């Protein structure tokens, strides 16, 4: 994309209520309300990968003790997350770390556009929380066997990994995609029950490196954190 071109994956957009029950906007409204009372040290933002993590014991074991808040909605794209964050979900809170995990639902966008959308969210988070660390999680492989969407997610990861350093040391890429594709090219239902969403086993494999990194960041002294941002 040229510098003058508008990236469609970085245009804030709410989800159209095609079902007619207002579920998406209701979830967003609940998150905005939570911001008024919560004091999270860690904020998780993203799609169903973030949303479903709360259903598993890894959340209670590893992330709840860190005063974590989860703002994930199934089906969200980078556009939807941008809209939510610009419309109240970052008010009244000052997390020390934000974990961003989104992009696999951007079917209509190219890998380069998706990566640009992820970067736009990270830039917004950096501007709102200048003292916080931002962890961008890699997209996971998907589909039982090799397919174009799996290739696209890998390409998105490559772009994000190379572009994220533009934001300085405040932002960090964490690759959690390893180990899901076996030597024959398949993904097994024991890791992803529908070859997209994670099982408890799948969440455990990504939760350990993420938890270790969060603990490392949160245990930094204020002086260490300031030095790392210089």
PDB file of C-alpha atoms in Angstrom:
ATOM      1  CA  UNK A   1       0.000   0.000   0.000  1.00  0.00           C
ATOM      2  CA  UNK A   2       1.193   3.526  -0.723  1.00  0.00           C
ATOM      3  CA  UNK A   3       1.460   6.076   2.029  1.00  0.00           C
ATOM      4  CA  UNK A   4      -1.553   7.989   0.688  1.00  0.00           C
ATOM      5  CA  UNK A   5      -3.833   4.962   0.547  1.00  0.00           C
ATOM      6  CA  UNK A   6      -6.378   4.414   3.322  1.00  0.00           C
ATOM      7  CA  UNK A   7      -5.997   0.968   4.838  1.00  0.00           C
ATOM      8  CA  UNK A   8      -9.508  -0.539   5.065  1.00  0.00           C
ATOM      9  CA  UNK A   9      -8.374  -2.757   7.959  1.00  0.00           C
ATOM     10  CA  UNK A  10      -7.546   0.358   9.985  1.00  0.00           C
ATOM     11  CA  UNK A  11     -10.921   2.085   9.588  1.00  0.00           C
ATOM     12  CA  UNK A  12     -12.910   1.969  12.877  1.00  0.00           C
ATOM     13  CA  UNK A  13     -16.238   0.274  12.346  1.00  0.00           C
ATOM     14  CA  UNK A  14     -18.939  -1.178  14.616  1.00  0.00           C
ATOM     15  CA  UNK A  15     -20.471  -4.573  13.843  1.00  0.00           C
ATOM     16  CA  UNK A  16     -23.742  -4.398  11.961  1.00  0.00           C
ATOM     17  CA  UNK A  17     -26.564  -5.940  13.990  1.00  0.00           C
ATOM     18  CA  UNK A  18     -27.701  -8.364  11.293  1.00  0.00           C
ATOM     19  CA  UNK A  19     -29.260 -10.775  13.825  1.00  0.00           C
ATOM     20  CA  UNK A  20     -31.307  -8.010  15.408  1.00  0.00           C
ATOM     21  CA  UNK A  21     -30.620  -8.818  19.072  1.00  0.00           C
ATOM     22  CA  UNK A  22     -28.016  -6.123  19.733  1.00  0.00           C
ATOM     23  CA  UNK A  23     -25.522  -8.561  21.255  1.00  0.00           C
ATOM     24  CA  UNK A  24     -22.343  -6.912  19.988  1.00  0.00           C
ATOM     25  CA  UNK A  25     -23.180  -3.401  21.138  1.00  0.00           C
ATOM     26  CA  UNK A  26     -24.430  -4.818  24.447  1.00  0.00           C
ATOM     27  CA  UNK A  27     -21.061  -6.469  25.051  1.00  0.00           C
ATOM     28  CA  UNK A  28     -19.272  -3.254  24.159  1.00  0.00           C
ATOM     29  CA  UNK A  29     -21.511  -1.295  26.550  1.00  0.00           C
ATOM     30  CA  UNK A  30     -20.731  -3.784  29.325  1.00  0.00           C
ATOM     31  CA  UNK A  31     -16.993  -3.323  28.746  1.00  0.00           C
ATOM     32  CA  UNK A  32     -17.363   0.464  28.915  1.00  0.00           C
ATOM     33  CA  UNK A  33     -19.239   0.060  32.200  1.00  0.00           C
ATOM     34  CA  UNK A  34     -16.526  -2.243  33.572  1.00  0.00           C
ATOM     35  CA  UNK A  35     -13.960   0.491  32.936  1.00  0.00           C
ATOM     36  CA  UNK A  36     -15.714   2.683  35.480  1.00  0.00           C
ATOM     37  CA  UNK A  37     -15.103   0.272  38.346  1.00  0.00           C
ATOM     38  CA  UNK A  38     -12.147  -1.921  37.404  1.00  0.00           C
ATOM     39  CA  UNK A  39      -8.470  -1.169  38.033  1.00  0.00           C
ATOM     40  CA  UNK A  40      -6.734  -3.728  35.831  1.00  0.00           C
ATOM     41  CA  UNK A  41      -2.979  -4.147  35.665  1.00  0.00           C
ATOM     42  CA  UNK A  42      -3.394  -6.198  32.479  1.00  0.00           C
ATOM     43  CA  UNK A  43      -5.939  -5.555  29.720  1.00  0.00           C
ATOM     44  CA  UNK A  44      -6.682  -8.201  27.080  1.00  0.00           C
ATOM     45  CA  UNK A  45      -8.240  -6.915  23.854  1.00  0.00           C
ATOM     46  CA  UNK A  46      -9.313  -8.861  20.767  1.00  0.00           C
ATOM     47  CA  UNK A  47     -11.666 -11.397  19.224  1.00  0.00           C
ATOM     48  CA  UNK A  48     -12.938 -14.847  20.256  1.00  0.00           C
ATOM     49  CA  UNK A  49      -9.409 -16.034  21.061  1.00  0.00           C
ATOM     50  CA  UNK A  50      -9.418 -13.513  23.915  1.00  0.00           C
ATOM     51  CA  UNK A  51     -13.098 -13.988  24.787  1.00  0.00           C
ATOM     52  CA  UNK A  52     -12.996 -17.774  25.106  1.00  0.00           C
ATOM     53  CA  UNK A  53      -9.856 -17.832  27.228  1.00  0.00           C
ATOM     54  CA  UNK A  54     -11.947 -16.790  30.216  1.00  0.00           C
ATOM     55  CA  UNK A  55     -13.889 -20.062  29.978  1.00  0.00           C
ATOM     56  CA  UNK A  56     -10.798 -22.110  30.826  1.00  0.00           C
ATOM     57  CA  UNK A  57      -8.915 -22.618  34.052  1.00  0.00           C
ATOM     58  CA  UNK A  58      -5.740 -21.089  32.608  1.00  0.00           C
ATOM     59  CA  UNK A  59      -7.470 -17.722  32.967  1.00  0.00           C
ATOM     60  CA  UNK A  60      -8.256 -18.304  36.631  1.00  0.00           C
ATOM     61  CA  UNK A  61      -4.827 -19.824  37.301  1.00  0.00           C
ATOM     62  CA  UNK A  62      -2.520 -17.465  35.427  1.00  0.00           C
ATOM     63  CA  UNK A  63      -4.262 -14.245  34.443  1.00  0.00           C
ATOM     64  CA  UNK A  64      -6.965 -13.417  37.007  1.00  0.00           C
ATOM     65  CA  UNK A  65      -4.327 -13.153  39.765  1.00  0.00           C
ATOM     66  CA  UNK A  66      -2.639 -10.438  37.687  1.00  0.00           C
ATOM     67  CA  UNK A  67      -5.761  -8.233  37.924  1.00  0.00           C
ATOM     68  CA  UNK A  68      -6.587  -8.882  34.279  1.00  0.00           C
ATOM     69  CA  UNK A  69      -9.575  -7.573  32.370  1.00  0.00           C
ATOM     70  CA  UNK A  70     -10.790  -9.199  29.141  1.00  0.00           C
ATOM     71  CA  UNK A  71     -12.401  -7.207  26.315  1.00  0.00           C
ATOM     72  CA  UNK A  72     -12.758  -9.883  23.642  1.00  0.00           C
ATOM     73  CA  UNK A  73     -15.719 -10.327  21.288  1.00  0.00           C
ATOM     74  CA  UNK A  74     -16.068 -13.288  18.947  1.00  0.00           C
ATOM     75  CA  UNK A  75     -15.895 -12.433  15.261  1.00  0.00           C
ATOM     76  CA  UNK A  76     -14.270  -9.034  15.725  1.00  0.00           C
ATOM     77  CA  UNK A  77     -11.882  -7.677  13.126  1.00  0.00           C
ATOM     78  CA  UNK A  78      -9.225  -5.022  13.561  1.00  0.00           C
ATOM     79  CA  UNK A  79     -11.833  -2.464  12.453  1.00  0.00           C
ATOM     80  CA  UNK A  80     -14.276  -3.509  15.183  1.00  0.00           C
ATOM     81  CA  UNK A  81     -11.631  -3.468  17.914  1.00  0.00           C
ATOM     82  CA  UNK A  82     -10.469  -0.013  16.817  1.00  0.00           C
ATOM     83  CA  UNK A  83     -14.040   1.276  17.037  1.00  0.00           C
ATOM     84  CA  UNK A  84     -14.563  -0.200  20.486  1.00  0.00           C
ATOM     85  CA  UNK A  85     -11.334   1.260  21.834  1.00  0.00           C
ATOM     86  CA  UNK A  86     -12.155   4.687  20.420  1.00  0.00           C
ATOM     87  CA  UNK A  87     -15.632   4.588  21.948  1.00  0.00           C
ATOM     88  CA  UNK A  88     -15.132   4.186  25.660  1.00  0.00           C
ATOM     89  CA  UNK A  89     -13.320   0.914  26.344  1.00  0.00           C
ATOM     90  CA  UNK A  90     -10.094   2.667  27.361  1.00  0.00           C
ATOM     91  CA  UNK A  91     -11.650   5.293  29.629  1.00  0.00           C
ATOM     92  CA  UNK A  92     -10.875   5.491  33.365  1.00  0.00           C
ATOM     93  CA  UNK A  93      -8.320   2.640  33.334  1.00  0.00           C
ATOM     94  CA  UNK A  94      -4.531   2.682  33.407  1.00  0.00           C
ATOM     95  CA  UNK A  95      -3.252  -0.850  32.755  1.00  0.00           C
ATOM     96  CA  UNK A  96       0.449  -1.583  33.000  1.00  0.00           C
ATOM     97  CA  UNK A  97       0.264  -4.065  30.113  1.00  0.00           C
ATOM     98  CA  UNK A  98      -2.142  -4.489  27.199  1.00  0.00           C
ATOM     99  CA  UNK A  99      -2.327  -7.817  25.337  1.00  0.00           C
ATOM    100  CA  UNK A 100      -3.663  -7.490  21.790  1.00  0.00           C
ATOM    101  CA  UNK A 101      -4.863 -10.560  19.865  1.00  0.00           C
ATOM    102  CA  UNK A 102      -6.881  -9.907  16.714  1.00  0.00           C
ATOM    103  CA  UNK A 103      -6.738 -10.282  12.935  1.00  0.00           C
ATOM    104  CA  UNK A 104      -7.778 -13.808  12.008  1.00  0.00           C
ATOM    105  CA  UNK A 105     -11.328 -12.632  11.160  1.00  0.00           C
ATOM    106  CA  UNK A 106     -10.189 -10.030   8.596  1.00  0.00           C
ATOM    107  CA  UNK A 107     -11.180 -12.242   5.648  1.00  0.00           C
ATOM    108  CA  UNK A 108     -11.749  -9.360   3.240  1.00  0.00           C
ATOM    109  CA  UNK A 109      -8.326  -7.786   3.774  1.00  0.00           C
ATOM    110  CA  UNK A 110      -4.861  -8.661   2.512  1.00  0.00           C
ATOM    111  CA  UNK A 111      -2.159  -9.817   4.930  1.00  0.00           C
ATOM    112  CA  UNK A 112      -0.440  -6.451   4.613  1.00  0.00           C
ATOM    113  CA  UNK A 113      -3.684  -4.617   5.382  1.00  0.00           C
ATOM    114  CA  UNK A 114      -4.410  -6.815   8.413  1.00  0.00           C
ATOM    115  CA  UNK A 115      -0.939  -6.180   9.797  1.00  0.00           C
ATOM    116  CA  UNK A 116      -1.484  -2.456   9.265  1.00  0.00           C
ATOM    117  CA  UNK A 117      -4.761  -2.679  11.170  1.00  0.00           C
ATOM    118  CA  UNK A 118      -3.039  -4.433  14.069  1.00  0.00           C
ATOM    119  CA  UNK A 119      -0.340  -1.767  14.059  1.00  0.00           C
ATOM    120  CA  UNK A 120      -2.999   0.986  14.090  1.00  0.00           C
ATOM    121  CA  UNK A 121      -4.533  -0.531  17.238  1.00  0.00           C
ATOM    122  CA  UNK A 122      -1.099  -0.784  18.873  1.00  0.00           C
ATOM    123  CA  UNK A 123      -0.444   2.881  18.031  1.00  0.00           C
ATOM    124  CA  UNK A 124      -3.771   3.876  19.582  1.00  0.00           C
ATOM    125  CA  UNK A 125      -2.934   1.917  22.735  1.00  0.00           C
ATOM    126  CA  UNK A 126       0.481   3.550  22.909  1.00  0.00           C
ATOM    127  CA  UNK A 127      -1.039   7.033  22.642  1.00  0.00           C
ATOM    128  CA  UNK A 128      -3.660   6.306  25.314  1.00  0.00           C
ATOM    129  CA  UNK A 129      -1.310   4.478  27.686  1.00  0.00           C
ATOM    130  CA  UNK A 130       2.170   5.958  27.178  1.00  0.00           C
ATOM    131  CA  UNK A 131       3.579   4.140  30.223  1.00  0.00           C
ATOM    132  CA  UNK A 132       2.126   0.706  29.429  1.00  0.00           C
ATOM    133  CA  UNK A 133       3.776  -2.167  27.611  1.00  0.00           C
ATOM    134  CA  UNK A 134       1.870  -3.544  24.611  1.00  0.00           C
ATOM    135  CA  UNK A 135       2.129  -7.241  23.758  1.00  0.00           C
ATOM    136  CA  UNK A 136       0.895  -8.212  20.301  1.00  0.00           C
ATOM    137  CA  UNK A 137       0.209 -11.945  20.004  1.00  0.00           C
ATOM    138  CA  UNK A 138       0.787 -13.722  16.708  1.00  0.00           C
ATOM    139  CA  UNK A 139      -2.135 -15.088  14.742  1.00  0.00           C
ATOM    140  CA  UNK A 140      -2.461 -18.868  14.964  1.00  0.00           C
ATOM    141  CA  UNK A 141      -2.497 -21.328  12.076  1.00  0.00           C
ATOM    142  CA  UNK A 142      -6.019 -22.500  11.222  1.00  0.00           C
ATOM    143  CA  UNK A 143      -7.739 -25.302   9.311  1.00  0.00           C
ATOM    144  CA  UNK A 144      -7.061 -29.038   9.674  1.00  0.00           C
ATOM    145  CA  UNK A 145      -4.781 -29.054   6.622  1.00  0.00           C
ATOM    146  CA  UNK A 146      -2.699 -26.430   4.783  1.00  0.00           C
ATOM    147  CA  UNK A 147      -4.920 -23.737   3.263  1.00  0.00           C
ATOM    148  CA  UNK A 148      -4.743 -20.108   2.056  1.00  0.00           C
ATOM    149  CA  UNK A 149      -5.984 -18.636   5.361  1.00  0.00           C
ATOM    150  CA  UNK A 150      -3.199 -20.393   7.222  1.00  0.00           C
ATOM    151  CA  UNK A 151      -0.675 -18.936   4.781  1.00  0.00           C
ATOM    152  CA  UNK A 152      -2.232 -15.502   5.143  1.00  0.00           C
ATOM    153  CA  UNK A 153      -2.029 -15.569   8.959  1.00  0.00           C
ATOM    154  CA  UNK A 154       1.643 -16.529   8.714  1.00  0.00           C
ATOM    155  CA  UNK A 155       2.200 -13.589   6.351  1.00  0.00           C
ATOM    156  CA  UNK A 156       0.416 -11.228   8.771  1.00  0.00           C
ATOM    157  CA  UNK A 157       2.755 -12.383  11.534  1.00  0.00           C
ATOM    158  CA  UNK A 158       5.752 -11.654   9.342  1.00  0.00           C
ATOM    159  CA  UNK A 159       4.607  -8.098   8.628  1.00  0.00           C
ATOM    160  CA  UNK A 160       3.739  -7.394  12.283  1.00  0.00           C
ATOM    161  CA  UNK A 161       7.067  -8.770  13.488  1.00  0.00           C
ATOM    162  CA  UNK A 162       8.975  -6.475  11.120  1.00  0.00           C
ATOM    163  CA  UNK A 163       6.791  -3.368  11.583  1.00  0.00           C
ATOM    164  CA  UNK A 164       6.177  -3.372  15.347  1.00  0.00           C
ATOM    165  CA  UNK A 165       9.673  -2.066  16.231  1.00  0.00           C
ATOM    166  CA  UNK A 166       8.522   1.251  14.717  1.00  0.00           C
ATOM    167  CA  UNK A 167       6.636   1.800  17.979  1.00  0.00           C
ATOM    168  CA  UNK A 168       9.810   1.457  20.036  1.00  0.00           C
ATOM    169  CA  UNK A 169      10.429  -0.737  23.049  1.00  0.00           C
ATOM    170  CA  UNK A 170       6.956  -0.093  24.407  1.00  0.00           C
ATOM    171  CA  UNK A 171       5.498  -2.690  21.992  1.00  0.00           C
ATOM    172  CA  UNK A 172       6.532  -6.333  21.744  1.00  0.00           C
ATOM    173  CA  UNK A 173       5.570  -9.197  19.431  1.00  0.00           C
ATOM    174  CA  UNK A 174       5.063 -12.615  21.027  1.00  0.00           C
ATOM    175  CA  UNK A 175       4.883 -15.579  18.671  1.00  0.00           C
ATOM    176  CA  UNK A 176       2.540 -18.203  20.144  1.00  0.00           C
ATOM    177  CA  UNK A 177       1.903 -20.023  16.851  1.00  0.00           C
ATOM    178  CA  UNK A 178       4.514 -22.749  17.189  1.00  0.00           C
ATOM    179  CA  UNK A 179       3.665 -26.372  17.848  1.00  0.00           C
ATOM    180  CA  UNK A 180       0.127 -26.480  16.473  1.00  0.00           C
ATOM    181  CA  UNK A 181       0.993 -27.770  12.995  1.00  0.00           C
ATOM    182  CA  UNK A 182       2.312 -31.332  13.034  1.00  0.00           C
ATOM    183  CA  UNK A 183       4.930 -32.812  10.727  1.00  0.00           C
ATOM    184  CA  UNK A 184       2.264 -33.985   8.271  1.00  0.00           C
ATOM    185  CA  UNK A 185       0.849 -30.446   8.021  1.00  0.00           C
ATOM    186  CA  UNK A 186      -2.261 -31.118  10.104  1.00  0.00           C
ATOM    187  CA  UNK A 187      -3.732 -29.483  13.178  1.00  0.00           C
ATOM    188  CA  UNK A 188      -5.399 -31.862  15.629  1.00  0.00           C
ATOM    189  CA  UNK A 189      -8.767 -31.332  17.395  1.00  0.00           C
ATOM    190  CA  UNK A 190      -7.071 -31.899  20.763  1.00  0.00           C
ATOM    191  CA  UNK A 191      -5.464 -28.458  20.268  1.00  0.00           C
ATOM    192  CA  UNK A 192      -8.228 -26.718  18.296  1.00  0.00           C
ATOM    193  CA  UNK A 193     -11.650 -28.328  18.602  1.00  0.00           C
ATOM    194  CA  UNK A 194     -12.888 -26.775  15.349  1.00  0.00           C
ATOM    195  CA  UNK A 195      -9.438 -26.220  13.826  1.00  0.00           C
ATOM    196  CA  UNK A 196      -9.634 -22.534  14.776  1.00  0.00           C
ATOM    197  CA  UNK A 197     -10.582 -22.113  18.449  1.00  0.00           C
ATOM    198  CA  UNK A 198      -8.375 -23.504  21.186  1.00  0.00           C
ATOM    199  CA  UNK A 199      -9.088 -26.305  23.637  1.00  0.00           C
ATOM    200  CA  UNK A 200      -7.751 -26.252  27.194  1.00  0.00           C
ATOM    201  CA  UNK A 201      -4.611 -27.997  25.883  1.00  0.00           C
ATOM    202  CA  UNK A 202      -4.244 -25.361  23.185  1.00  0.00           C
ATOM    203  CA  UNK A 203      -4.672 -22.494  25.619  1.00  0.00           C
ATOM    204  CA  UNK A 204      -2.133 -24.010  27.987  1.00  0.00           C
ATOM    205  CA  UNK A 205       0.506 -23.997  25.256  1.00  0.00           C
ATOM    206  CA  UNK A 206       0.081 -20.281  24.565  1.00  0.00           C
ATOM    207  CA  UNK A 207      -0.631 -19.234  28.156  1.00  0.00           C
ATOM    208  CA  UNK A 208       2.715 -20.278  29.628  1.00  0.00           C
ATOM    209  CA  UNK A 209       4.986 -18.033  27.510  1.00  0.00           C
ATOM    210  CA  UNK A 210       2.490 -15.182  27.791  1.00  0.00           C
ATOM    211  CA  UNK A 211       2.209 -15.546  31.553  1.00  0.00           C
ATOM    212  CA  UNK A 212       6.009 -15.640  31.914  1.00  0.00           C
ATOM    213  CA  UNK A 213       6.338 -12.432  29.897  1.00  0.00           C
ATOM    214  CA  UNK A 214       3.592 -10.661  31.843  1.00  0.00           C
ATOM    215  CA  UNK A 215       5.184 -11.585  35.169  1.00  0.00           C
ATOM    216  CA  UNK A 216       8.528 -10.337  33.923  1.00  0.00           C
ATOM    217  CA  UNK A 217       7.030  -6.988  32.907  1.00  0.00           C
ATOM    218  CA  UNK A 218       4.916  -6.538  36.028  1.00  0.00           C
ATOM    219  CA  UNK A 219       7.840  -7.330  38.317  1.00  0.00           C
ATOM    220  CA  UNK A 220       9.931  -4.546  36.788  1.00  0.00           C
ATOM    221  CA  UNK A 221      10.532  -1.663  39.144  1.00  0.00           C
ATOM    222  CA  UNK A 222       9.229   1.747  38.039  1.00  0.00           C
ATOM    223  CA  UNK A 223      12.848   2.732  37.385  1.00  0.00           C
ATOM    224  CA  UNK A 224      13.401  -0.275  35.121  1.00  0.00           C
ATOM    225  CA  UNK A 225      10.209   0.458  33.241  1.00  0.00           C
ATOM    226  CA  UNK A 226      11.198   4.085  32.673  1.00  0.00           C
ATOM    227  CA  UNK A 227      14.657   3.031  31.487  1.00  0.00           C
ATOM    228  CA  UNK A 228      13.221   0.553  29.013  1.00  0.00           C
ATOM    229  CA  UNK A 229      11.077   3.283  27.452  1.00  0.00           C
ATOM    230  CA  UNK A 230      13.988   5.687  26.941  1.00  0.00           C
TER     231      UNK A 230
END
